[in-house]
Amino acid sequence: MTLRELAERLHCRLDGDAAIEVTRVTGIEHAGPGDLTFIANPKYHGFLETTRAAAVLVTPGVPRPANGPALLVCDRPYLAFAQALGLLVQASLPEPGIDPTSVVAADAQVGSGVSIGALAVVGAGARIGDRTVLFPGVVVGPGAVVGADCVIHARVSVRERVRIGDRVVVQDGAVIGSDGFGFARQQDGTHLKIPQHADVVIEDDVEIGANTTIDRPAVGETRIHRGAKIDNLVQVAHGVTIGQRTLLAAQVGVAGSTVIEDDVTLAGQVGVAGHLRIGKGVIATAQTGIPNSVDPGTLISGYPAIPNRDWLKSSAVFRNLPALKKRVVELERRLAELEEKLHACPPSSEG
Amino acid sequence: MTLRELAERLHCRLDGDAAIEVTRVTGIEHAGPGDLTFIANPKYHGFLETTRAAAVLVTPGVPRPANGPALLVCDRPYLAFAQALGLLVQASLPEPGIDPTSVVAADAQVGSGVSIGALAVVGAGARIGDRTVLFPGVVVGPGAVVGADCVIHARVSVRERVRIGDRVVVQDGAVIGSDGFGFARQQDGTHLKIPQHADVVIEDDVEIGANTTIDRPAVGETRIHRGAKIDNLVQVAHGVTIGQRTLLAAQVGVAGSTVIEDDVTLAGQVGVAGHLRIGKGVIATAQTGIPNSVDPGTLISGYPAIPNRDWLKSSAVFRNLPALKKRVVELERRLAELEEKLHACPPSSEG
Amino acid sequence: MTLRELAERLHCRLDGDAAIEVTRVTGIEHAGPGDLTFIANPKYHGFLETTRAAAVLVTPGVPRPANGPALLVCDRPYLAFAQALGLLVQASLPEPGIDPTSVVAADAQVGSGVSIGALAVVGAGARIGDRTVLFPGVVVGPGAVVGADCVIHARVSVRERVRIGDRVVVQDGAVIGSDGFGFARQQDGTHLKIPQHADVVIEDDVEIGANTTIDRPAVGETRIHRGAKIDNLVQVAHGVTIGQRTLLAAQVGVAGSTVIEDDVTLAGQVGVAGHLRIGKGVIATAQTGIPNSVDPGTLISGYPAIPNRDWLKSSAVFRNLPALKKRVVELERRLAELEEKLHACPPSSEG
């Protein structure tokens, strides 16, 4: 693709030779001739002098070095970079068709243009929407619904009656609709399993990471709202709601019945207790442990979670706690000395 | 089912119309006509005034509102709720039979009434007990034993020679009997793999969550005792023992050779170091990090773990550490001032 | 195997009857006649008096009790124990051959002596090296390369174009080459998926644990260097580099683009933020949260991570923070009293 065409498609202003051909998108350190790359962070502007890239996506106002690469100027270089990848990288989705080694129930409804890979299983009464791809080894349970234009990677479990919207991407090994962890303690101390047969709904445009698990509840539903993105090895317990556009990074765990509202970001390994409400736009930094509901718009950290600002300050004191303790001990010594002295000082000697 | 029949089966006292038909069990907020629900927590008693449920499971002494739902009165409403779900919800286990696309070794022993799903694999010499269900894509290794009345969900790995008892439930994608993480460092700094070929035993009535991993050791055994329940994405390392009725919530990790005794509860994301003993009845709150053995009956929290009571108090001080530090600085200032003053004060002026 | 032969093979000095036959390797507590065991830690020397083992691997200088077991003396008993397991335990790898139920693309290249298990899938243009074993249900994507002498356990995903070296072991359910978690926020707040189609390279002699996930990046590569060992349920994000011989224990998470250098050890549940460099030989204890780059050779702990020594001291103060606070309050009270007293004391009474 020429830079002229690329600039048009990405809505960028071009500073450089419009005829140059770009064939690959890559990181600025590895870029060579024919490569497009990007700089979103001003601290990397120095790379413009040295990169061998054909063109670089930058924000307005960045000067183009003499003999430097062509510049594609736009407000959001990272977003344009993502779009450029979509234009230049060949997605390698399999051709439509039902592999003869797959096992599709006679009464399953399979849309047009669907690809069902080798050894995939589609259960009785399940529905697979148009143009959706099931990779090898996927198991779709009886009565489950997968929408249109989904990509379900190898060896995913979509359990019975789970409902998945359109344009949903699920990475390998994820499990959607496993039994929630629900038991009632009996008088002899043993645990009676509470049957977990209620609903799981994955709305449109959700992405679910590799080996992530999303449980179904006993009653009510587990719901991942439209446009939420969930990374690998995340645990979403029974009855949880994940809001629109919310991001859950890898190894996050959300306990039962908690509601995560829209536009929340939980960084890696964050844990959220059950029956809470995490307000719209909350951001929790990595490993935060959240035992209580959180007001919208809060930035939190720590275990247990507190406002990030407080946590940073407290953590700074924490690392010097032994010194602080010594200062207290020293104060006690000096104060005792003073008290001793003052005891000798005549309290009633009026001036 | 009529309320009369339900009351009898759940051993509840009925306050209301015995002829009412109940068809579904649900949460109190979503309940409508024909629904049974429950209130285990007094703070939800207000819902009795507004719910449209046909009947509600409650503890003794809760007054029935005029025109309110029928009450089913019992000591443990949550347990009765679990039992009601068992009565009213149709479990959807597949019919007995061996799917023609499954691959069952000629010398495997398959009991009566067993269901082996599409594309499941049963290795040489393996045994599957009566009425057990293997869902699609399950792989049972050579010489493994799965007891009677088990439910092994899709794409579970039961590795070679693993022994599983009766009535065990395993959720999708779990791995039982993978190699423990055991290496011996050699003089050149590389790691020699220690072969991990010893035993894994899962006793009766255990439940194992989705994508959970249970490793086998080099010598000795890994054992999950009767009635233990393990949630999703839990790591049980080689040589670990999990006690009877112990509960491990999602994303818990237990390192090698540690013994967790009976009736322990580890909440989500708890980590336990290796070669420890966690005493009977210990409870660790979410994200607790346990570096040492713990006495029976202790409630612990924190990283590193300390008694919960202490942790709560210390955490409360932690969030105000900067203020505490300021107070120490202020004390130092005032004390220095005082020392200065007192230096001026004649110490020897006897009264 | 006789003790004479074993001593020769393990390069140990034998103190005992060279003709004794050893058939099994086990832990010292469970050892019986015919068993070889080991003591690496001096605190277990007492077991020498009571064990029924035929022979024990020990360090030089350990006295052999009268009527005690034979001793095999060497500098590294644990390493010798690992080697002895390799000699005495029968590895149970399946015979070479391609199972007729597997689905191998016509143009895939399969080396000599390869074993492809039931219902495994090998995609178009993929290559499987000599003597490698694919267990049942493995899915190797189009264009992927698996080297020689690898053992890929059941239901592993090796995604398209992933490159795996020789002698690599992958435990069940692991996913190699899933899409990295990369999105660009658009002006309407939704997230545009950044296509993740770049490379994943697993070098020789790497081990990857059960249900671990290793993502591929948008540009550049994710690389696990030679001899690294990764435990179960670990997350390795897109663009991460893991150094040679580095050990990642279970449930570790490493965020995008971070470089972990050689010989690093991250204990269980450690989290590492993105775009960092963790220096050669760093050790992080369990649950450490690492927000910044770490100098080589450092031993760190805590959340956020600080030097282990400091963390231990600060943690010791932390558990007594309420008492420390009380001491500050008491100091304030006494100081106020003193100030009061001193106010009464004539400041200007010169001596």
Tab-separated table of C-alpha atoms in Angstrom, chain C:
chain	number	residue	atom	x	y	z
C	1	MET	CA	19.667	-52.007	39.653
C	2	THR	CA	22.391	-52.836	42.190
C	3	LEU	CA	23.818	-50.195	44.450
C	4	ARG	CA	27.172	-50.769	42.762
C	5	GLU	CA	25.721	-49.805	39.383
C	6	LEU	CA	23.717	-46.939	40.828
C	7	ALA	CA	26.778	-45.526	42.611
C	8	GLU	CA	28.723	-45.631	39.366
C	9	ARG	CA	26.002	-43.993	37.335
C	10	LEU	CA	25.366	-41.250	39.891
C	11	HIS	CA	29.076	-40.714	40.587
C	12	CYS	CA	28.567	-41.392	44.313
C	13	ARG	CA	30.763	-43.115	46.869
C	14	LEU	CA	29.030	-46.198	48.282
C	15	ASP	CA	29.066	-46.998	51.993
C	16	GLY	CA	27.192	-50.314	52.254
C	17	ASP	CA	26.476	-53.590	50.473
C	18	ALA	CA	27.088	-53.105	46.747
C	19	ALA	CA	24.950	-56.114	45.838
C	20	ILE	CA	21.686	-54.706	47.192
C	21	GLU	CA	19.000	-54.255	44.504
C	22	VAL	CA	17.176	-50.953	44.359
C	23	THR	CA	13.910	-50.803	42.414
C	24	ARG	CA	12.187	-47.579	43.434
C	25	VAL	CA	12.911	-43.997	44.444
C	26	THR	CA	10.735	-42.444	47.138
C	27	GLY	CA	10.548	-39.917	49.978
C	28	ILE	CA	12.316	-40.893	53.193
C	29	GLU	CA	9.119	-41.187	55.218
C	30	HIS	CA	7.558	-43.729	52.867
C	31	ALA	CA	10.694	-45.656	51.973
C	32	GLY	CA	10.789	-49.429	52.437
C	33	PRO	CA	13.093	-52.280	51.443
C	34	GLY	CA	14.323	-51.915	47.884
C	35	ASP	CA	13.830	-48.148	47.977
C	36	LEU	CA	16.345	-45.409	47.366
C	37	THR	CA	15.753	-42.067	49.063
C	38	PHE	CA	17.705	-38.916	49.834
C	39	ILE	CA	18.472	-36.340	52.526
C	40	ALA	CA	19.481	-32.915	51.258
C	41	ASN	CA	18.725	-31.029	54.467
C	42	PRO	CA	20.766	-31.816	57.632
C	43	LYS	CA	17.675	-31.424	59.825
C	44	TYR	CA	16.386	-34.716	58.431
C	45	HIS	CA	19.487	-36.726	59.376
C	46	GLY	CA	17.543	-38.267	62.250
C	47	PHE	CA	15.537	-40.255	59.721
C	48	LEU	CA	18.660	-42.312	59.007
C	49	GLU	CA	18.092	-44.119	62.300
C	50	THR	CA	14.532	-45.125	61.517
C	51	THR	CA	14.119	-45.376	57.739
C	52	ARG	CA	13.563	-48.780	56.210
C	53	ALA	CA	15.063	-47.625	52.904
C	54	ALA	CA	17.706	-49.772	51.261
C	55	ALA	CA	19.900	-46.775	50.519
C	56	VAL	CA	20.023	-43.050	51.118
C	57	LEU	CA	21.731	-40.316	49.116
C	58	VAL	CA	23.603	-38.002	51.522
C	59	THR	CA	26.303	-35.340	51.576
C	60	PRO	CA	29.841	-36.261	52.709
C	61	GLY	CA	30.453	-36.580	56.441
C	62	VAL	CA	27.118	-38.052	57.440
C	63	PRO	CA	27.793	-41.046	59.710
C	64	ARG	CA	26.085	-44.328	58.781
C	65	PRO	CA	24.128	-45.756	61.713
C	66	ALA	CA	24.728	-49.386	62.726
C	67	ASN	CA	22.180	-51.527	60.877
C	68	GLY	CA	21.193	-48.380	58.980
C	69	PRO	CA	20.702	-48.155	55.245
C	70	ALA	CA	23.517	-48.044	52.758
C	71	LEU	CA	24.728	-44.543	52.016
C	72	LEU	CA	25.405	-43.095	48.578
C	73	VAL	CA	27.626	-40.110	49.253
C	74	CYS	CA	27.814	-37.162	46.873
C	75	ASP	CA	27.960	-33.375	46.900
C	76	ARG	CA	24.449	-32.838	45.559
C	77	PRO	CA	22.091	-35.509	46.852
C	78	TYR	CA	19.033	-33.766	45.419
C	79	LEU	CA	20.522	-33.696	41.938
C	80	ALA	CA	21.527	-37.358	42.288
C	81	PHE	CA	17.979	-38.137	43.424
C	82	ALA	CA	16.656	-36.490	40.246
C	83	GLN	CA	19.091	-38.531	38.175
C	84	ALA	CA	18.177	-41.734	40.018
C	85	LEU	CA	14.502	-41.124	39.216
C	86	GLY	CA	15.472	-40.850	35.578
C	87	LEU	CA	17.247	-44.193	35.805
C	88	LEU	CA	14.679	-46.136	37.825
C	89	VAL	CA	11.294	-44.719	36.816
C	90	GLN	CA	9.769	-45.955	33.590
C	91	ALA	CA	8.715	-43.019	31.491
C	92	SER	CA	5.478	-44.042	29.834
C	93	LEU	CA	5.613	-42.180	26.539
C	94	PRO	CA	3.408	-43.618	23.831
C	95	GLU	CA	4.853	-45.583	20.935
C	96	PRO	CA	5.684	-43.767	17.704
C	97	GLY	CA	2.901	-43.716	15.165
C	98	ILE	CA	0.134	-41.502	13.917
C	99	ASP	CA	-3.236	-42.311	15.430
C	100	PRO	CA	-5.831	-42.843	12.701
C	101	THR	CA	-8.254	-40.506	14.480
C	102	SER	CA	-5.811	-37.592	14.384
C	103	VAL	CA	-6.217	-34.955	11.712
C	104	VAL	CA	-2.889	-34.150	10.076
C	105	ALA	CA	-2.838	-31.735	7.123
C	106	ALA	CA	-1.631	-33.243	3.887
C	107	ASP	CA	1.216	-30.775	3.634
C	108	ALA	CA	2.326	-30.981	7.260
C	109	GLN	CA	5.852	-32.329	7.721
C	110	VAL	CA	6.094	-35.056	10.343
C	111	GLY	CA	9.544	-36.297	11.351
C	112	SER	CA	10.616	-39.863	12.048
C	113	GLY	CA	9.639	-41.625	15.233
C	114	VAL	CA	6.908	-39.087	15.968
C	115	SER	CA	3.844	-40.073	18.017
C	116	ILE	CA	0.620	-38.237	17.221
C	117	GLY	CA	-2.159	-39.183	19.614
C	118	ALA	CA	-5.871	-39.689	19.141
C	119	LEU	CA	-7.798	-36.672	17.886
C	120	ALA	CA	-4.757	-34.420	17.697
C	121	VAL	CA	-4.799	-31.813	14.937
C	122	VAL	CA	-1.782	-30.674	12.897
C	123	GLY	CA	-2.544	-27.746	10.611
C	124	ALA	CA	-1.481	-26.913	7.099
C	125	GLY	CA	2.222	-26.498	6.607
C	126	ALA	CA	3.076	-27.281	10.234
C	127	ARG	CA	6.251	-29.205	11.038
C	128	ILE	CA	6.737	-31.773	13.821
C	129	GLY	CA	10.339	-32.769	14.601
C	130	ASP	CA	11.748	-36.255	15.050
C	131	ARG	CA	10.642	-38.336	18.015
C	132	THR	CA	8.283	-35.635	19.291
C	133	VAL	CA	5.103	-36.786	21.039
C	134	LEU	CA	1.758	-35.035	20.605
C	135	PHE	CA	-0.739	-36.354	23.129
C	136	PRO	CA	-4.479	-36.625	22.373
C	137	GLY	CA	-6.357	-33.463	21.579
C	138	VAL	CA	-3.333	-31.282	20.880
C	139	VAL	CA	-4.005	-28.603	18.259
C	140	VAL	CA	-1.014	-27.385	16.246
C	141	GLY	CA	-1.992	-24.442	14.062
C	142	PRO	CA	-1.062	-23.790	10.447
C	143	GLY	CA	2.578	-23.055	9.872
C	144	ALA	CA	3.613	-23.815	13.442
C	145	VAL	CA	6.897	-25.591	14.078
C	146	VAL	CA	7.522	-28.032	16.922
C	147	GLY	CA	11.125	-29.248	17.196
C	148	ALA	CA	12.561	-32.665	17.930
C	149	ASP	CA	12.167	-34.708	21.095
C	150	CYS	CA	9.357	-32.527	22.434
C	151	VAL	CA	6.547	-33.806	24.636
C	152	ILE	CA	3.312	-31.893	24.107
C	153	HIS	CA	0.697	-33.133	26.541
C	154	ALA	CA	-3.008	-33.440	25.917
C	155	ARG	CA	-5.103	-30.556	24.691
C	156	VAL	CA	-2.331	-28.013	24.259
C	157	SER	CA	-2.865	-25.210	21.727
C	158	VAL	CA	0.135	-24.320	19.622
C	159	ARG	CA	-1.247	-21.463	17.569
C	160	GLU	CA	-0.471	-20.612	13.950
C	161	ARG	CA	3.173	-19.915	13.106
C	162	VAL	CA	4.448	-20.416	16.687
C	163	ARG	CA	7.994	-21.782	16.692
C	164	ILE	CA	9.019	-24.304	19.356
C	165	GLY	CA	12.567	-25.645	19.722
C	166	ASP	CA	13.867	-29.080	20.702
C	167	ARG	CA	13.263	-31.020	23.909
C	168	VAL	CA	10.452	-28.685	24.953
C	169	VAL	CA	7.844	-30.094	27.359
C	170	VAL	CA	4.372	-28.561	27.477
C	171	GLN	CA	1.828	-29.709	30.050
C	172	ASP	CA	-1.876	-30.196	29.346
C	173	GLY	CA	-4.081	-27.319	28.333
C	174	ALA	CA	-1.350	-24.713	27.868
C	175	VAL	CA	-1.948	-22.127	25.156
C	176	ILE	CA	0.992	-20.817	23.145
C	177	GLY	CA	0.416	-17.931	20.785
C	178	SER	CA	-2.999	-16.602	21.790
C	179	ASP	CA	-3.724	-12.992	20.858
C	180	GLY	CA	-2.130	-10.412	23.144
C	181	PHE	CA	-4.476	-8.119	25.063
C	182	GLY	CA	-4.065	-5.059	22.897
C	183	PHE	CA	-6.743	-2.477	22.208
C	184	ALA	CA	-6.735	1.182	21.226
C	185	ARG	CA	-9.410	3.349	22.791
C	186	GLN	CA	-11.533	5.134	20.199
C	187	GLN	CA	-13.195	8.484	20.617
C	188	ASP	CA	-16.544	6.940	21.536
C	189	GLY	CA	-14.841	5.030	24.364
C	190	THR	CA	-14.947	1.643	22.652
C	191	HIS	CA	-11.835	-0.429	22.193
C	192	LEU	CA	-10.456	-1.237	18.753
C	193	LYS	CA	-8.701	-4.583	18.662
C	194	ILE	CA	-5.069	-4.285	17.617
C	195	PRO	CA	-4.428	-7.340	15.472
C	196	GLN	CA	-1.908	-9.612	17.193
C	197	HIS	CA	-0.226	-11.616	14.478
C	198	ALA	CA	3.484	-11.411	15.260
C	199	ASP	CA	5.817	-14.133	16.467
C	200	VAL	CA	6.138	-16.423	19.453
C	201	VAL	CA	9.376	-18.343	19.881
C	202	ILE	CA	9.930	-21.036	22.497
C	203	GLU	CA	13.594	-22.029	22.514
C	204	ASP	CA	15.130	-25.408	23.341
C	205	ASP	CA	14.726	-27.160	26.690
C	206	VAL	CA	11.883	-24.962	27.906
C	207	GLU	CA	9.095	-26.449	30.047
C	208	ILE	CA	5.629	-24.869	30.096
C	209	GLY	CA	3.062	-25.766	32.743
C	210	ALA	CA	-0.559	-26.843	32.578
C	211	ASN	CA	-3.067	-24.201	31.440
C	212	THR	CA	-0.343	-21.567	31.180
C	213	THR	CA	-0.911	-18.913	28.505
C	214	ILE	CA	1.723	-17.268	26.320
C	215	ASP	CA	0.452	-14.459	24.114
C	216	ARG	CA	1.662	-13.255	20.756
C	217	PRO	CA	2.226	-9.548	20.104
C	218	ALA	CA	1.072	-7.155	17.380
C	219	VAL	CA	4.660	-6.471	16.336
C	220	GLY	CA	8.006	-7.899	17.406
C	221	GLU	CA	7.967	-11.190	19.245
C	222	THR	CA	7.322	-13.015	22.498
C	223	ARG	CA	10.340	-15.166	23.306
C	224	ILE	CA	11.053	-17.767	25.971
C	225	HIS	CA	14.777	-18.341	26.006
C	226	ARG	CA	16.549	-21.674	26.273
C	227	GLY	CA	16.130	-23.642	29.441
C	228	ALA	CA	13.491	-21.440	31.086
C	229	LYS	CA	10.948	-23.362	33.154
C	230	ILE	CA	7.400	-22.098	33.568
C	231	ASP	CA	4.900	-23.594	35.993
C	232	ASN	CA	1.092	-23.898	35.757
C	233	LEU	CA	-1.413	-21.080	35.181
C	234	VAL	CA	1.259	-18.524	34.385
C	235	GLN	CA	0.450	-15.553	32.149
C	236	VAL	CA	3.153	-14.367	29.764
C	237	ALA	CA	1.787	-11.354	27.913
C	238	HIS	CA	2.546	-10.162	24.389
C	239	GLY	CA	6.051	-9.089	23.577
C	240	VAL	CA	7.554	-10.422	26.812
C	241	THR	CA	11.037	-11.925	26.892
C	242	ILE	CA	11.871	-14.608	29.465
C	243	GLY	CA	15.592	-15.190	29.972
C	244	GLN	CA	17.586	-18.385	29.916
C	245	ARG	CA	17.133	-20.733	32.865
C	246	THR	CA	14.629	-18.359	34.440
C	247	LEU	CA	12.008	-19.997	36.680
C	248	LEU	CA	8.417	-18.740	36.842
C	249	ALA	CA	6.395	-20.463	39.542
C	250	ALA	CA	2.661	-21.055	39.360
C	251	GLN	CA	0.241	-18.194	38.738
C	252	VAL	CA	2.956	-15.659	37.987
C	253	GLY	CA	1.858	-12.897	35.618
C	254	VAL	CA	4.186	-10.870	33.409
C	255	ALA	CA	2.637	-7.902	31.615
C	256	GLY	CA	3.360	-6.796	28.061
C	257	SER	CA	6.813	-6.034	26.660
C	258	THR	CA	8.644	-6.719	29.916
C	259	VAL	CA	12.076	-8.315	29.721
C	260	ILE	CA	12.953	-10.878	32.379
C	261	GLU	CA	16.674	-11.555	32.101
C	262	ASP	CA	18.539	-14.814	32.639
C	263	ASP	CA	18.477	-16.858	35.848
C	264	VAL	CA	15.622	-14.947	37.439
C	265	THR	CA	13.298	-16.716	39.888
C	266	LEU	CA	9.758	-15.439	40.386
C	267	ALA	CA	7.933	-17.375	43.109
C	268	GLY	CA	4.223	-18.136	43.070
C	269	GLN	CA	1.675	-15.427	42.196
C	270	VAL	CA	4.283	-12.748	41.551
C	271	GLY	CA	3.058	-9.999	39.237
C	272	VAL	CA	5.300	-7.899	37.003
C	273	ALA	CA	4.045	-4.728	35.308
C	274	GLY	CA	4.616	-4.006	31.640
C	275	HIS	CA	7.607	-2.455	29.866
C	276	LEU	CA	10.067	-3.283	32.689
C	277	ARG	CA	13.448	-4.961	32.851
C	278	ILE	CA	14.040	-7.475	35.613
C	279	GLY	CA	17.780	-7.935	35.942
C	280	LYS	CA	19.758	-11.141	35.774
C	281	GLY	CA	19.489	-13.320	38.839
C	282	VAL	CA	16.705	-11.369	40.529
C	283	ILE	CA	14.653	-13.398	43.004
C	284	ALA	CA	11.151	-12.282	43.958
C	285	THR	CA	9.399	-14.079	46.797
C	286	ALA	CA	5.786	-15.224	46.490
C	287	GLN	CA	3.081	-12.636	45.703
C	288	THR	CA	5.579	-9.838	45.141
C	289	GLY	CA	4.127	-7.030	43.016
C	290	ILE	CA	6.765	-5.438	40.799
C	291	PRO	CA	5.889	-1.976	39.426
C	292	ASN	CA	9.405	-0.897	38.368
C	293	SER	CA	12.509	-2.344	36.796
C	294	VAL	CA	14.790	-4.249	39.174
C	295	ASP	CA	18.585	-4.283	39.291
C	296	PRO	CA	20.378	-7.577	38.691
C	297	GLY	CA	20.941	-9.845	41.642
C	298	THR	CA	18.364	-8.259	43.920
C	299	LEU	CA	16.178	-10.259	46.309
C	300	ILE	CA	12.806	-8.524	46.494
C	301	SER	CA	9.471	-8.878	48.232
C	302	GLY	CA	6.351	-6.900	48.939
C	303	TYR	CA	3.684	-4.951	47.167
C	304	PRO	CA	5.097	-2.727	45.837
C	305	ALA	CA	8.371	-4.628	45.728
C	306	ILE	CA	11.264	-3.481	47.908
C	307	PRO	CA	14.441	-5.270	49.018
C	308	ASN	CA	13.465	-8.411	50.903
C	309	ARG	CA	15.445	-7.386	53.986
C	310	ASP	CA	13.584	-4.085	54.259
C	311	TRP	CA	10.260	-5.771	53.599
C	312	LEU	CA	10.775	-8.285	56.380
C	313	LYS	CA	11.633	-5.492	58.835
C	314	SER	CA	8.771	-3.256	57.745
C	315	SER	CA	6.337	-6.168	57.893
C	316	ALA	CA	7.438	-6.879	61.452
C	317	VAL	CA	6.624	-3.275	62.411
C	318	PHE	CA	3.372	-3.408	60.397
C	319	ARG	CA	1.880	-6.115	62.544
C	320	ASN	CA	2.405	-3.917	65.589
C	321	LEU	CA	1.311	-0.647	64.025
C	322	PRO	CA	-1.609	-0.149	66.440
C	323	ALA	CA	0.815	-0.402	69.360
C	324	LEU	CA	3.185	2.034	67.661
C	325	LYS	CA	0.333	4.451	67.145
C	326	LYS	CA	-0.591	4.188	70.825
C	327	ARG	CA	2.970	5.028	71.762
C	328	VAL	CA	2.765	8.143	69.614
C	329	VAL	CA	-0.527	9.137	71.252
C	330	GLU	CA	0.995	8.551	74.661
C	331	LEU	CA	4.040	10.611	73.730
C	332	GLU	CA	1.747	13.444	72.670
C	333	ARG	CA	-0.091	13.280	75.984
C	334	ARG	CA	3.074	13.274	78.063
C	335	LEU	CA	4.628	15.983	75.976
C	336	ALA	CA	1.560	18.206	76.330
C	337	GLU	CA	1.675	17.663	80.089
C	338	LEU	CA	5.304	18.599	80.152
C	339	GLU	CA	4.711	21.687	78.042
C	340	GLU	CA	1.978	22.677	80.480
C	341	LYS	CA	4.299	22.192	83.409
C	342	LEU	CA	7.103	24.014	81.741
C	343	HIS	CA	4.839	26.897	80.907
C	344	ALA	CA	4.546	27.311	84.668
C	345	CYS	CA	8.289	27.051	84.989
C	346	PRO	CA	9.865	30.540	84.775
C	347	PRO	CA	11.620	30.580	81.376
C	348	SER	CA	13.628	33.709	82.121
C	349	SER	CA	14.972	32.808	85.532
C	350	GLU	CA	18.623	32.895	84.614
C	351	GLY	CA	20.842	30.735	86.824
